[in-house]
Amino acid sequence: MKKPAHHVFVCGSFRVNGAPQGTCNKLGSMNLMQYFEEEIGDRGIDAAVSGTSCLKLCDRGPAVIVYPENWWYGHIDSEDAVDAVLDSIEKGVPDPDHLLA
């Protein structure tokens, strides 16, 4: 398998016991993973998408991290927000509207 140029991590709020209890999951972060995957394919972006355990950003969730850029995003709660993240990958600059400082 070829290593992707980018890796998008979507907070799933999963705890050690496997239970999705946090804010990101309750706000639909896992439902947006399919949209991430579809758009990455449609746009031809060389990226992988993975769900994570809790990223400890509950007050700013749903949270997403893009590597290797190390861009941490908050409030990724809609298809428009996902589009902004993917646009940032394509442009090579972080989306200032969702970027966490």
Coordinates of N, CA, C and O in Angstrom, one line a residue:
M1 N 0.8 -1.2 0.0 CA 0.0 0.0 0.0 C 0.9 1.2 0.0 O 1.8 1.4 0.8
K2 N 0.5 2.2 -0.9 CA 1.2 3.4 -0.9 C 0.8 4.3 0.2 O -0.4 4.4 0.6
K3 N 1.8 4.9 0.9 CA 1.5 5.9 2.0 C 0.8 7.1 1.4 O 1.4 7.7 0.5
P4 N -0.3 7.5 2.0 CA -1.0 8.7 1.5 C -0.2 10.0 1.8 O 0.5 10.1 2.8
A5 N -0.4 11.0 1.0 CA 0.3 12.3 1.3 C -0.3 13.0 2.5 O 0.4 13.8 3.2
H6 N -1.6 12.8 2.8 CA -2.3 13.4 3.9 C -3.1 12.3 4.7 O -3.5 11.4 4.1
H7 N -3.2 12.6 6.0 CA -4.1 11.7 6.8 C -5.0 12.6 7.6 O -4.5 13.5 8.3
V8 N -6.3 12.4 7.5 CA -7.3 13.2 8.2 C -7.8 12.3 9.3 O -8.3 11.2 9.1
F9 N -7.7 12.8 10.6 CA -8.2 12.1 11.8 C -9.4 12.8 12.3 O -9.4 14.0 12.5
V10 N -10.5 12.1 12.4 CA -11.8 12.6 12.8 C -12.1 12.1 14.2 O -12.1 10.9 14.4
C11 N -12.3 13.0 15.2 CA -12.6 12.6 16.6 C -13.9 11.8 16.6 O -14.9 12.3 16.2
G12 N -13.8 10.6 17.2 CA -15.0 9.8 17.3 C -15.4 9.7 18.8 O -16.4 9.1 19.1
S13 N -14.7 10.3 19.7 CA -15.0 10.4 21.1 C -15.0 9.1 21.8 O -15.6 8.9 22.9
F14 N -14.4 8.1 21.2 CA -14.4 6.7 21.8 C -13.5 6.7 23.0 O -12.4 7.2 23.0
R15 N -14.0 6.0 24.1 CA -13.3 5.9 25.3 C -12.6 4.5 25.3 O -12.8 3.7 24.4
V16 N -11.8 4.3 26.3 CA -11.0 3.0 26.4 C -11.9 1.8 26.3 O -11.6 0.8 25.7
N17 N -13.1 1.9 26.9 CA -14.0 0.8 26.9 C -14.8 0.6 25.6 O -15.6 -0.2 25.4
G18 N -14.5 1.6 24.6 CA -15.1 1.5 23.3 C -16.4 2.3 23.2 O -17.0 2.4 22.1
A19 N -16.9 2.9 24.3 CA -18.2 3.6 24.2 C -18.0 5.0 23.6 O -17.1 5.7 24.1
P20 N -18.8 5.4 22.6 CA -18.8 6.7 22.1 C -19.6 7.7 23.0 O -20.8 7.7 23.0
Q21 N -18.9 8.4 23.9 CA -19.6 9.2 24.9 C -19.4 10.7 24.8 O -20.1 11.5 25.4
G22 N -18.4 11.1 24.0 CA -18.1 12.6 24.0 C -18.9 13.4 23.0 O -19.7 12.9 22.3
T23 N -18.6 14.7 23.0 CA -19.3 15.7 22.2 C -19.2 15.4 20.8 O -20.1 15.5 20.0
C24 N -18.0 15.1 20.3 CA -17.8 15.0 18.8 C -18.7 13.9 18.2 O -19.4 14.2 17.2
N25 N -18.8 12.8 18.9 CA -19.6 11.7 18.4 C -21.1 12.1 18.4 O -21.8 11.9 17.5
K26 N -21.5 12.7 19.5 CA -22.9 13.2 19.7 C -23.3 14.2 18.7 O -24.4 14.4 18.3
L27 N -22.3 15.0 18.2 CA -22.5 16.0 17.2 C -22.4 15.5 15.8 O -22.4 16.3 14.8
G28 N -22.2 14.2 15.6 CA -22.2 13.6 14.3 C -20.9 13.5 13.5 O -20.9 13.3 12.3
S29 N -19.8 13.5 14.3 CA -18.5 13.4 13.6 C -18.4 12.1 12.8 O -17.8 12.2 11.7
M30 N -18.8 11.0 13.3 CA -18.7 9.8 12.6 C -19.6 9.7 11.3 O -19.2 9.1 10.3
N31 N -20.7 10.4 11.4 CA -21.5 10.5 10.2 C -20.9 11.3 9.0 O -21.1 11.0 7.9
L32 N -20.0 12.2 9.4 CA -19.3 13.0 8.4 C -18.1 12.3 7.8 O -17.6 12.7 6.8
M33 N -17.7 11.2 8.4 CA -16.5 10.4 7.9 C -16.8 9.9 6.5 O -15.9 9.9 5.6
Q34 N -18.0 9.5 6.2 CA -18.4 9.0 4.9 C -18.3 10.1 3.9 O -17.8 9.9 2.8
Y35 N -18.7 11.3 4.3 CA -18.6 12.5 3.4 C -17.2 12.8 3.1 O -16.8 13.1 1.9
F36 N -16.3 12.8 4.1 CA -14.9 13.0 3.9 C -14.4 12.0 2.9 O -13.7 12.4 1.9
E37 N -14.7 10.7 3.1 CA -14.2 9.7 2.1 C -14.6 9.9 0.7 O -13.9 9.8 -0.2
E38 N -15.9 10.2 0.6 CA -16.5 10.4 -0.8 C -15.9 11.6 -1.5 O -15.5 11.5 -2.6
E39 N -15.7 12.7 -0.7 CA -15.2 13.9 -1.3 C -13.7 13.8 -1.6 O -13.2 14.3 -2.6
I40 N -13.0 13.1 -0.8 CA -11.5 12.8 -1.1 C -11.4 12.0 -2.4 O -10.6 12.4 -3.2
G41 N -12.3 11.1 -2.6 CA -12.2 10.3 -3.8 C -12.7 11.1 -5.0 O -12.0 11.1 -6.0
D42 N -13.7 11.9 -4.8 CA -14.2 12.7 -5.9 C -13.2 13.8 -6.4 O -13.1 14.1 -7.5
R43 N -12.5 14.3 -5.4 CA -11.6 15.4 -5.7 C -10.2 14.9 -6.1 O -9.4 15.6 -6.5
G44 N -10.0 13.6 -5.9 CA -8.7 13.0 -6.2 C -7.6 13.4 -5.2 O -6.4 13.4 -5.6
I45 N -7.9 13.7 -4.0 CA -7.0 14.0 -3.0 C -6.3 12.8 -2.5 O -6.9 11.8 -2.2
D46 N -5.0 12.8 -2.4 CA -4.2 11.7 -1.9 C -4.2 11.7 -0.4 O -3.3 12.2 0.3
A47 N -5.3 11.1 0.2 CA -5.4 11.2 1.7 C -6.2 10.0 2.2 O -7.0 9.4 1.5
A48 N -5.9 9.6 3.4 CA -6.7 8.6 4.2 C -7.5 9.3 5.3 O -7.1 10.4 5.7
V49 N -8.5 8.6 5.7 CA -9.4 9.2 6.8 C -9.5 8.1 7.8 O -9.7 6.9 7.5
S50 N -9.3 8.5 9.1 CA -9.5 7.6 10.2 C -10.2 8.2 11.4 O -10.1 9.4 11.6
G51 N -11.0 7.4 12.0 CA -11.7 7.8 13.2 C -10.8 7.6 14.4 O -9.9 6.7 14.4
T52 N -10.9 8.4 15.4 CA -10.0 8.3 16.6 C -10.8 8.2 17.9 O -12.0 8.3 17.9
S53 N -10.0 8.0 18.9 CA -10.6 8.0 20.3 C -10.7 9.5 20.6 O -10.5 10.4 19.7
C54 N -11.1 9.8 21.8 CA -11.3 11.2 22.2 C -10.0 12.1 22.0 O -9.0 11.7 22.5
L55 N -10.1 13.2 21.4 CA -9.0 14.1 21.2 C -8.9 15.2 22.3 O -8.1 16.1 22.3
K56 N -9.9 15.1 23.2 CA -9.9 16.0 24.4 C -10.1 17.5 24.0 O -9.6 18.4 24.5
L57 N -10.9 17.6 22.9 CA -11.3 19.0 22.5 C -12.8 19.1 22.5 O -13.4 19.8 21.6
C58 N -13.5 18.6 23.5 CA -14.9 18.5 23.5 C -15.6 19.8 23.4 O -16.7 20.0 22.8
D59 N -15.0 20.9 23.9 CA -15.6 22.2 23.9 C -15.5 22.8 22.5 O -16.1 23.8 22.2
R60 N -14.7 22.2 21.6 CA -14.5 22.8 20.3 C -14.9 21.7 19.2 O -14.5 21.9 18.0
G61 N -15.5 20.7 19.6 CA -15.8 19.6 18.6 C -17.0 19.8 17.8 O -17.7 20.8 18.0
P62 N -17.1 19.0 16.8 CA -16.3 17.9 16.4 C -14.9 18.4 15.9 O -14.8 19.4 15.2
A63 N -13.9 17.6 16.3 CA -12.5 18.0 16.0 C -11.9 17.1 14.9 O -12.3 15.9 14.8
V64 N -11.1 17.7 14.1 CA -10.4 17.0 13.0 C -8.9 17.5 13.0 O -8.6 18.6 13.2
I65 N -8.0 16.5 12.7 CA -6.6 16.9 12.6 C -6.2 16.4 11.2 O -6.5 15.3 10.7
V66 N -5.4 17.2 10.5 CA -4.8 16.9 9.2 C -3.3 16.8 9.4 O -2.6 17.7 9.8
Y67 N -2.8 15.6 9.0 CA -1.3 15.4 9.0 C -0.8 15.1 7.6 O -1.6 14.6 6.8
P68 N 0.4 15.5 7.2 CA 1.5 15.9 8.1 C 1.5 17.4 8.5 O 2.4 17.9 9.2
E69 N 0.5 18.1 8.0 CA 0.4 19.6 8.2 C 0.3 19.9 9.7 O 0.6 21.0 10.1
N70 N -0.3 19.0 10.5 CA -0.5 19.3 11.9 C -1.5 20.4 12.1 O -1.4 21.3 13.0
W71 N -2.6 20.5 11.2 CA -3.6 21.4 11.4 C -4.7 20.8 12.2 O -5.3 19.8 11.9
W72 N -5.1 21.5 13.3 CA -6.1 21.0 14.2 C -7.3 21.9 14.0 O -7.3 23.2 14.1
Y73 N -8.5 21.3 13.7 CA -9.7 22.0 13.4 C -10.8 21.7 14.4 O -10.9 20.6 14.9
G74 N -11.6 22.7 14.6 CA -12.8 22.5 15.5 C -14.0 22.9 14.8 O -14.0 23.6 13.8
H75 N -15.1 22.4 15.4 CA -16.5 22.7 14.9 C -16.7 22.3 13.5 O -17.3 22.9 12.7
I76 N -16.2 21.1 13.2 CA -16.4 20.5 11.8 C -17.6 19.7 11.9 O -17.6 18.5 12.2
D77 N -18.8 20.3 11.8 CA -20.1 19.8 12.1 C -21.0 19.7 10.9 O -22.2 19.5 11.1
S78 N -20.5 20.0 9.7 CA -21.4 20.0 8.6 C -20.6 19.7 7.3 O -19.3 19.7 7.3
E79 N -21.3 19.4 6.2 CA -20.6 19.2 5.0 C -19.8 20.4 4.5 O -18.7 20.3 3.9
D80 N -20.3 21.6 4.8 CA -19.6 22.8 4.4 C -18.3 22.9 5.2 O -17.3 23.3 4.6
A81 N -18.3 22.5 6.5 CA -17.1 22.6 7.2 C -16.1 21.5 6.7 O -14.9 21.8 6.6
V82 N -16.6 20.3 6.3 CA -15.7 19.3 5.8 C -15.1 19.8 4.5 O -13.9 19.7 4.2
D83 N -15.9 20.5 3.6 CA -15.4 21.1 2.4 C -14.3 22.1 2.6 O -13.3 22.1 1.9
A84 N -14.5 22.9 3.7 CA -13.4 23.9 4.0 C -12.1 23.2 4.4 O -11.0 23.6 4.0
V85 N -12.2 22.1 5.1 CA -11.0 21.3 5.5 C -10.3 20.7 4.2 O -9.1 20.8 4.0
L86 N -11.1 20.1 3.4 CA -10.6 19.6 2.1 C -10.1 20.6 1.2 O -9.0 20.4 0.5
D87 N -10.7 21.8 1.1 CA -10.2 22.9 0.3 C -8.8 23.3 0.8 O -7.9 23.6 0.1
S88 N -8.7 23.3 2.2 CA -7.4 23.7 2.7 C -6.3 22.8 2.3 O -5.2 23.2 2.0
I89 N -6.6 21.5 2.3 CA -5.6 20.5 1.9 C -5.2 20.7 0.4 O -4.0 20.7 0.1
E90 N -6.2 21.0 -0.4 CA -6.0 21.2 -1.8 C -5.1 22.5 -2.1 O -4.3 22.6 -2.9
K91 N -5.4 23.5 -1.3 CA -4.7 24.8 -1.4 C -3.4 24.9 -0.7 O -2.5 25.7 -1.1
G92 N -3.2 24.0 0.2 CA -1.9 24.0 1.0 C -1.8 25.0 2.1 O -0.7 25.3 2.6
V93 N -3.0 25.6 2.4 CA -3.0 26.6 3.5 C -4.2 26.2 4.4 O -5.2 25.8 4.0
P94 N -4.0 26.4 5.7 CA -5.1 26.0 6.7 C -6.3 26.9 6.5 O -6.2 28.1 6.1
D95 N -7.5 26.4 6.8 CA -8.7 27.1 6.8 C -8.8 27.9 8.1 O -8.9 27.4 9.2
P96 N -8.7 29.3 8.0 CA -8.7 30.1 9.3 C -10.0 30.1 10.0 O -10.0 30.3 11.2
D97 N -11.1 29.7 9.4 CA -12.4 29.7 10.0 C -12.6 28.6 11.0 O -13.4 28.7 11.9
H98 N -11.9 27.5 10.9 CA -12.0 26.4 11.7 C -10.7 26.0 12.5 O -10.7 25.1 13.3
L99 N -9.6 26.6 12.1 CA -8.3 26.3 12.7 C -8.3 26.6 14.2 O -8.7 27.7 14.6
L100 N -7.8 25.7 15.0 CA -7.7 25.9 16.4 C -6.3 26.5 16.7 O -5.3 26.0 16.2
A101 N -6.3 27.5 17.5 CA -5.0 28.2 17.9 C -4.4 27.5 19.0 O -4.9 26.8 19.8

